[in-house]
C-alpha atoms as an extended CHARMM CRD file, in Angstrom:
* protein
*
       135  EXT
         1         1  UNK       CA            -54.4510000000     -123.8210000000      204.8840000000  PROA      1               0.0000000000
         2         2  UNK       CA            -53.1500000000     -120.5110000000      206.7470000000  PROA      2               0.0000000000
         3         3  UNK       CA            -54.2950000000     -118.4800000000      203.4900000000  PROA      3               0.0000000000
         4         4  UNK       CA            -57.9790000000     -120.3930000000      203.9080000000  PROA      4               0.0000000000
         5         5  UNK       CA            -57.9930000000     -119.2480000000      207.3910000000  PROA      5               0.0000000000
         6         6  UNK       CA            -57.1230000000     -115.4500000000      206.6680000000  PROA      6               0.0000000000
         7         7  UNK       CA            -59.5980000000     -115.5070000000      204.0170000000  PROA      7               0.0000000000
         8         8  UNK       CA            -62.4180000000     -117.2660000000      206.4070000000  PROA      8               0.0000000000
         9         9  UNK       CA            -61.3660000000     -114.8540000000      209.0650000000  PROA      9               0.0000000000
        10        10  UNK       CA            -61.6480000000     -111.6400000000      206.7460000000  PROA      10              0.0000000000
        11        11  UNK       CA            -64.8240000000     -112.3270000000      205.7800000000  PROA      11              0.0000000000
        12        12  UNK       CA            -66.3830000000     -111.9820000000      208.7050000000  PROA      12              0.0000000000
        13        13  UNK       CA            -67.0790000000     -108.3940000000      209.2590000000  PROA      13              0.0000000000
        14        14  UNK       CA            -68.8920000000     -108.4060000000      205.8320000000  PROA      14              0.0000000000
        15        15  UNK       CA            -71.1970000000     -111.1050000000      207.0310000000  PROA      15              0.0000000000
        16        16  UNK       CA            -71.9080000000     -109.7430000000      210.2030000000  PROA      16              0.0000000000
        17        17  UNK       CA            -72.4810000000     -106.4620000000      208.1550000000  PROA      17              0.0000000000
        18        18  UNK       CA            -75.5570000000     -107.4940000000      206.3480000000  PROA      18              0.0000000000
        19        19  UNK       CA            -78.4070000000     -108.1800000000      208.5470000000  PROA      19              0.0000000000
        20        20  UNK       CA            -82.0360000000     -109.0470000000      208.3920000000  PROA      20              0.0000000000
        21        21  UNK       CA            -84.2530000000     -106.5760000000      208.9570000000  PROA      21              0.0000000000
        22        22  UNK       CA            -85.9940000000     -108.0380000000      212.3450000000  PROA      22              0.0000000000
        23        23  UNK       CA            -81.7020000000     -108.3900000000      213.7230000000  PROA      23              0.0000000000
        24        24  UNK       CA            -81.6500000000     -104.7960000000      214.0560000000  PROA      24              0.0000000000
        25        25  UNK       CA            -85.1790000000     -103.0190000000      213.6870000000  PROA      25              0.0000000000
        26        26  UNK       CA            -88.8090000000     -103.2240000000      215.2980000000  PROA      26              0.0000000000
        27        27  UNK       CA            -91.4010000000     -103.4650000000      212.6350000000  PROA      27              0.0000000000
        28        28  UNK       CA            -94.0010000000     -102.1990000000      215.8830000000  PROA      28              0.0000000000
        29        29  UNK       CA            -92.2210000000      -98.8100000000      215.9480000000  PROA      29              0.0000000000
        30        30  UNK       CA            -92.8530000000      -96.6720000000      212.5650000000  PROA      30              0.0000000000
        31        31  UNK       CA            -91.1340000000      -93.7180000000      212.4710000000  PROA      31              0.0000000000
        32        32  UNK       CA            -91.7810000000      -90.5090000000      210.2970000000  PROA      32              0.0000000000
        33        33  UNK       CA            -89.2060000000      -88.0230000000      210.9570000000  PROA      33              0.0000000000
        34        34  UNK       CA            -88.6030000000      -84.8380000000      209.1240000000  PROA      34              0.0000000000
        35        35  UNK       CA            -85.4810000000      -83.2820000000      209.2910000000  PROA      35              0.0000000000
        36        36  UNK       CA            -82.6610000000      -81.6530000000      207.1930000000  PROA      36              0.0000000000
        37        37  UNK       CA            -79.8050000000      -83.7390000000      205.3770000000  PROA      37              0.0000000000
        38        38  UNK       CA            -76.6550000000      -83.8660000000      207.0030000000  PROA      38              0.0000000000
        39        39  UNK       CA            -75.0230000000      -86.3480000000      204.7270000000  PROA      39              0.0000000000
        40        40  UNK       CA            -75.8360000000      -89.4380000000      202.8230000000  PROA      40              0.0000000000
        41        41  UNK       CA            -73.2010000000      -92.4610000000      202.6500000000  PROA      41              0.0000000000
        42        42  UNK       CA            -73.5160000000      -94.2440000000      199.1490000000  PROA      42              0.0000000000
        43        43  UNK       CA            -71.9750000000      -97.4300000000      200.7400000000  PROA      43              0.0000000000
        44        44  UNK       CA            -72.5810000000     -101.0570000000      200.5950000000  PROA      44              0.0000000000
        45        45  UNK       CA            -74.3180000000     -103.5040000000      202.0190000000  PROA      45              0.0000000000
        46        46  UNK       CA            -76.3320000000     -100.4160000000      203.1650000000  PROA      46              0.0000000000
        47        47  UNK       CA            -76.2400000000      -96.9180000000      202.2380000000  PROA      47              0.0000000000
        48        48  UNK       CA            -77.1520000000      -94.5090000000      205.4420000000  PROA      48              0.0000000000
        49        49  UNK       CA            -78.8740000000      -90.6990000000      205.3530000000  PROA      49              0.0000000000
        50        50  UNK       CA            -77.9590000000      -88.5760000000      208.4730000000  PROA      50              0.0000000000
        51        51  UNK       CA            -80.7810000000      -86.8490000000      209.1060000000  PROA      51              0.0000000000
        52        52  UNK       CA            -80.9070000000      -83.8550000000      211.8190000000  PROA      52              0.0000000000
        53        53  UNK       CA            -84.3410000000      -83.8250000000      213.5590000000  PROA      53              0.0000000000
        54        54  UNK       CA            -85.9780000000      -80.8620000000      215.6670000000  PROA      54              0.0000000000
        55        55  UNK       CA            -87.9700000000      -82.2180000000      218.3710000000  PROA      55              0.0000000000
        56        56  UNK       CA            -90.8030000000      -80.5890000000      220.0610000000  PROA      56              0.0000000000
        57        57  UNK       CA            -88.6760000000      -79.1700000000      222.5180000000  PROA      57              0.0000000000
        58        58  UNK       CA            -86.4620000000      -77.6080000000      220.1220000000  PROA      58              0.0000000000
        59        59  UNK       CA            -83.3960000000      -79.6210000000      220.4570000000  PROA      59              0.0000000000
        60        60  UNK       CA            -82.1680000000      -81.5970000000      217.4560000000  PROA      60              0.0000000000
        61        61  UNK       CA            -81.3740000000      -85.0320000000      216.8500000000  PROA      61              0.0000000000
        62        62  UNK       CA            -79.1500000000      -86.8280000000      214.7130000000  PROA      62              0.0000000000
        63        63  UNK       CA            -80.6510000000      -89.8270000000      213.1970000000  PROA      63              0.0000000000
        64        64  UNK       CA            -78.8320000000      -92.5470000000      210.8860000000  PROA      64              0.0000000000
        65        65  UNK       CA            -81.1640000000      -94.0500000000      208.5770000000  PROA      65              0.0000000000
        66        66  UNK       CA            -80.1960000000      -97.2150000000      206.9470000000  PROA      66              0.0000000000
        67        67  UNK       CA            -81.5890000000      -97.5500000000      203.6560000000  PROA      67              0.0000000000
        68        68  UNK       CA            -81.1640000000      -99.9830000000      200.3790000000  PROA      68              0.0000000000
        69        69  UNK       CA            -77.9250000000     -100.6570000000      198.4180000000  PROA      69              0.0000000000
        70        70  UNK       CA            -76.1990000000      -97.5230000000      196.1790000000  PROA      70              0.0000000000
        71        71  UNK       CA            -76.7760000000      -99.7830000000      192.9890000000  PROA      71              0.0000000000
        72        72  UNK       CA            -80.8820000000     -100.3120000000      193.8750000000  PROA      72              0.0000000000
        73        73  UNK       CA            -81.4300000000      -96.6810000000      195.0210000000  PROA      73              0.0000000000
        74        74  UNK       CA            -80.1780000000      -95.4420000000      191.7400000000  PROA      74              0.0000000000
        75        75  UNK       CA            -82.4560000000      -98.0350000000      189.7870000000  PROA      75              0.0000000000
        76        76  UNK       CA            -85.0990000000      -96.6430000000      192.0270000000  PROA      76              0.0000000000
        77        77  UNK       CA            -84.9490000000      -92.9090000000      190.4040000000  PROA      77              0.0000000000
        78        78  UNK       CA            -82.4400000000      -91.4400000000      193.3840000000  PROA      78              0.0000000000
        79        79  UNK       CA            -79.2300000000      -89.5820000000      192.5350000000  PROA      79              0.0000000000
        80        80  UNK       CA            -76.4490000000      -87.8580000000      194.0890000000  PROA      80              0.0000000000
        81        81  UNK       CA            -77.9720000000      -84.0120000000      194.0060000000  PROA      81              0.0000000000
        82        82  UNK       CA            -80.9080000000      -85.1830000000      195.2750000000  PROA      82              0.0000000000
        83        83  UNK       CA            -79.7740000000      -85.8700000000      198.4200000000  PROA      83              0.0000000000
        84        84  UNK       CA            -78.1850000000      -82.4110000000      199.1890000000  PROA      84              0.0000000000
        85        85  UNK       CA            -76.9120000000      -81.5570000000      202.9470000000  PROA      85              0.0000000000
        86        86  UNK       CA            -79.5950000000      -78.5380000000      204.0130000000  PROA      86              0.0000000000
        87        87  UNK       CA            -82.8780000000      -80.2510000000      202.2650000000  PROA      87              0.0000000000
        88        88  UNK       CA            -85.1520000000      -81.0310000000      204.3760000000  PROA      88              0.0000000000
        89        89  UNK       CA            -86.9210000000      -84.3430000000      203.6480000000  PROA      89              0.0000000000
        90        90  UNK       CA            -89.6630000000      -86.7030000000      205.3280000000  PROA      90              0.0000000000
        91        91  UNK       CA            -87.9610000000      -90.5840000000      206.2770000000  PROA      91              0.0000000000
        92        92  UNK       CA            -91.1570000000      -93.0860000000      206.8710000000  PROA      92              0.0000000000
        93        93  UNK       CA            -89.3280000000      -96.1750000000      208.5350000000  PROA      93              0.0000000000
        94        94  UNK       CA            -88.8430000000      -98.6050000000      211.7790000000  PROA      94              0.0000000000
        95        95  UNK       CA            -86.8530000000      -97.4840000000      214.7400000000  PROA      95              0.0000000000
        96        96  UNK       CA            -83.7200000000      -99.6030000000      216.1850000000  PROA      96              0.0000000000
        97        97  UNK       CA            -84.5150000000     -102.0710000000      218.0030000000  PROA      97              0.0000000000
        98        98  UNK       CA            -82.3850000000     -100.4790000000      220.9340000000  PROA      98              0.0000000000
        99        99  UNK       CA            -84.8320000000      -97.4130000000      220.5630000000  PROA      99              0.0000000000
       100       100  UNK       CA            -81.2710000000      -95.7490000000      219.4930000000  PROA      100             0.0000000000
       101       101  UNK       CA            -81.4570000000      -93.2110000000      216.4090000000  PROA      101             0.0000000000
       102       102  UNK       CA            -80.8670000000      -95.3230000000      214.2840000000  PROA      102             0.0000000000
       103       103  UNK       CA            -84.2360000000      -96.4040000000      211.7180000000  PROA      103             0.0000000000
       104       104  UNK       CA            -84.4380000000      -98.4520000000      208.4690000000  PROA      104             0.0000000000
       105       105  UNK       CA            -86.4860000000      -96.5650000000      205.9570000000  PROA      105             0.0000000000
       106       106  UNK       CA            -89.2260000000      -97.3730000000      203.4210000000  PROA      106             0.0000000000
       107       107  UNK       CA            -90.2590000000      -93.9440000000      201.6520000000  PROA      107             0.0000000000
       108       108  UNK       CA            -88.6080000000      -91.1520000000      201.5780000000  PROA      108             0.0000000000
       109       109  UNK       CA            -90.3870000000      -87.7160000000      200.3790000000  PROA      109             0.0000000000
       110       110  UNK       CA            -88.2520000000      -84.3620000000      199.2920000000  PROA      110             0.0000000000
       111       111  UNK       CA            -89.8090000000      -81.0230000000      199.1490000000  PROA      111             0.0000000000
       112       112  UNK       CA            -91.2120000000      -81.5710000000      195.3810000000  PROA      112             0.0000000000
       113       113  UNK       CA            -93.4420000000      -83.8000000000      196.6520000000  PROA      113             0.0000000000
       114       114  UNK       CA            -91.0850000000      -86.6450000000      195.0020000000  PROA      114             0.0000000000
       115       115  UNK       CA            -91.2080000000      -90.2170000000      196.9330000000  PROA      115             0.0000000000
       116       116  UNK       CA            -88.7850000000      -92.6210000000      196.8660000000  PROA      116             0.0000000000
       117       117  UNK       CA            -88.8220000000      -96.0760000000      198.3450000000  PROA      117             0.0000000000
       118       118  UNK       CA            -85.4680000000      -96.4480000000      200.1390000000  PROA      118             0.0000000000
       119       119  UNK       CA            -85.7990000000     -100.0300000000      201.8780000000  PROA      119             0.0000000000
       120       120  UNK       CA            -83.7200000000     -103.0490000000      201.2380000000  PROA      120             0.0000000000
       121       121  UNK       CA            -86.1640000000     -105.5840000000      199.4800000000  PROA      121             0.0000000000
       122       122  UNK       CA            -86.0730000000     -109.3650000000      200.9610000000  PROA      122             0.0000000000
       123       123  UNK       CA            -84.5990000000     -108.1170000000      204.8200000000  PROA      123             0.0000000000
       124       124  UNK       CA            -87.6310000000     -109.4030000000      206.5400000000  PROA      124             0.0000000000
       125       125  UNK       CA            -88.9100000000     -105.7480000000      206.7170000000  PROA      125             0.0000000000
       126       126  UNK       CA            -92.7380000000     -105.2960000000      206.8240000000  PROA      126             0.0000000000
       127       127  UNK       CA            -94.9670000000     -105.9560000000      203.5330000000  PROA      127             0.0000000000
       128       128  UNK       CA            -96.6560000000     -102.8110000000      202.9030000000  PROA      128             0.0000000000
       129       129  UNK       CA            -97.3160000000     -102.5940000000      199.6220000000  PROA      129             0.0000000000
       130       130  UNK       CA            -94.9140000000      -99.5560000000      199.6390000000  PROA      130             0.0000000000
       131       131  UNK       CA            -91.6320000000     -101.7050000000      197.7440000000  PROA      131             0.0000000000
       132       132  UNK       CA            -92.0900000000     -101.9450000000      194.3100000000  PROA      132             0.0000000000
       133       133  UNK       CA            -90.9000000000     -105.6590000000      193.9360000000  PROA      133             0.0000000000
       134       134  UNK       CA            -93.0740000000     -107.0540000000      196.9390000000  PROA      134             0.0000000000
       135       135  UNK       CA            -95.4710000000     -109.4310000000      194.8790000000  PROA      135             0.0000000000
């Protein structure tokens, strides 16, 4: 029983981890923010790209984009070198709900002109047409 307990108990982080997309992001607030890669975390349930943004103003803001699992980005065409701290890239997404830096993506485009869908398919985010397995 104490083992069933620990294991109920452990569990819950990784639950609370993987949200729907209307728990955490407004699907009234698109974003599109171009900026330079800081860093991009190939992590699960999400993976995130820090993005640095230069306002009008000139300051810069850090922005943590949430986007799909490392497994369905790859099977989407991205890879490791493509996401290179320095490259500057366009993120089309929904802001936090908090209005925090913090967005979900849907597209990503790099300077080739490449475009990459980057969402999590079947969170609740917005049908677009954009995902590839929205029917």
């Amino acid at each position: 029983m104490l083992f069933g307990l620990l294991l109920g108990l452990s569990a819950g982080p990784a639950i609370e981890a993987h949200h729907a997309f209307a728990a955490e992001f407004d699907s009234t607030k698109p974003v599109a923010l171009r900026g330079t890669i800081i860093k991009m975390e190939w992590i699960n349930p999400h993976s995130w790209l820090h993005l640095a943004v230069k306002t009008a103003d000139g300051t810069v803001e850090n922005w943590m984009i949430e986007a799909g699992p490392p497994g369905a980005l790859v099977r989407r065409g991205w890879k490791k070198d493509s996401v290179i701290p320095g490259t500057e890239v366009l993120v089309e997404g929904y802001q936090a709900l908090d209005g925090s830096k913090r967005a979900n993506s849907r597209d990503v485009t790099f300077p080739d002109g490449t475009r990459l869908f980057a969402g999590s398919s079947g969170t609740g985010a917005p049908r677009d047409g954009k995902d590839p397995s929205e029917k």
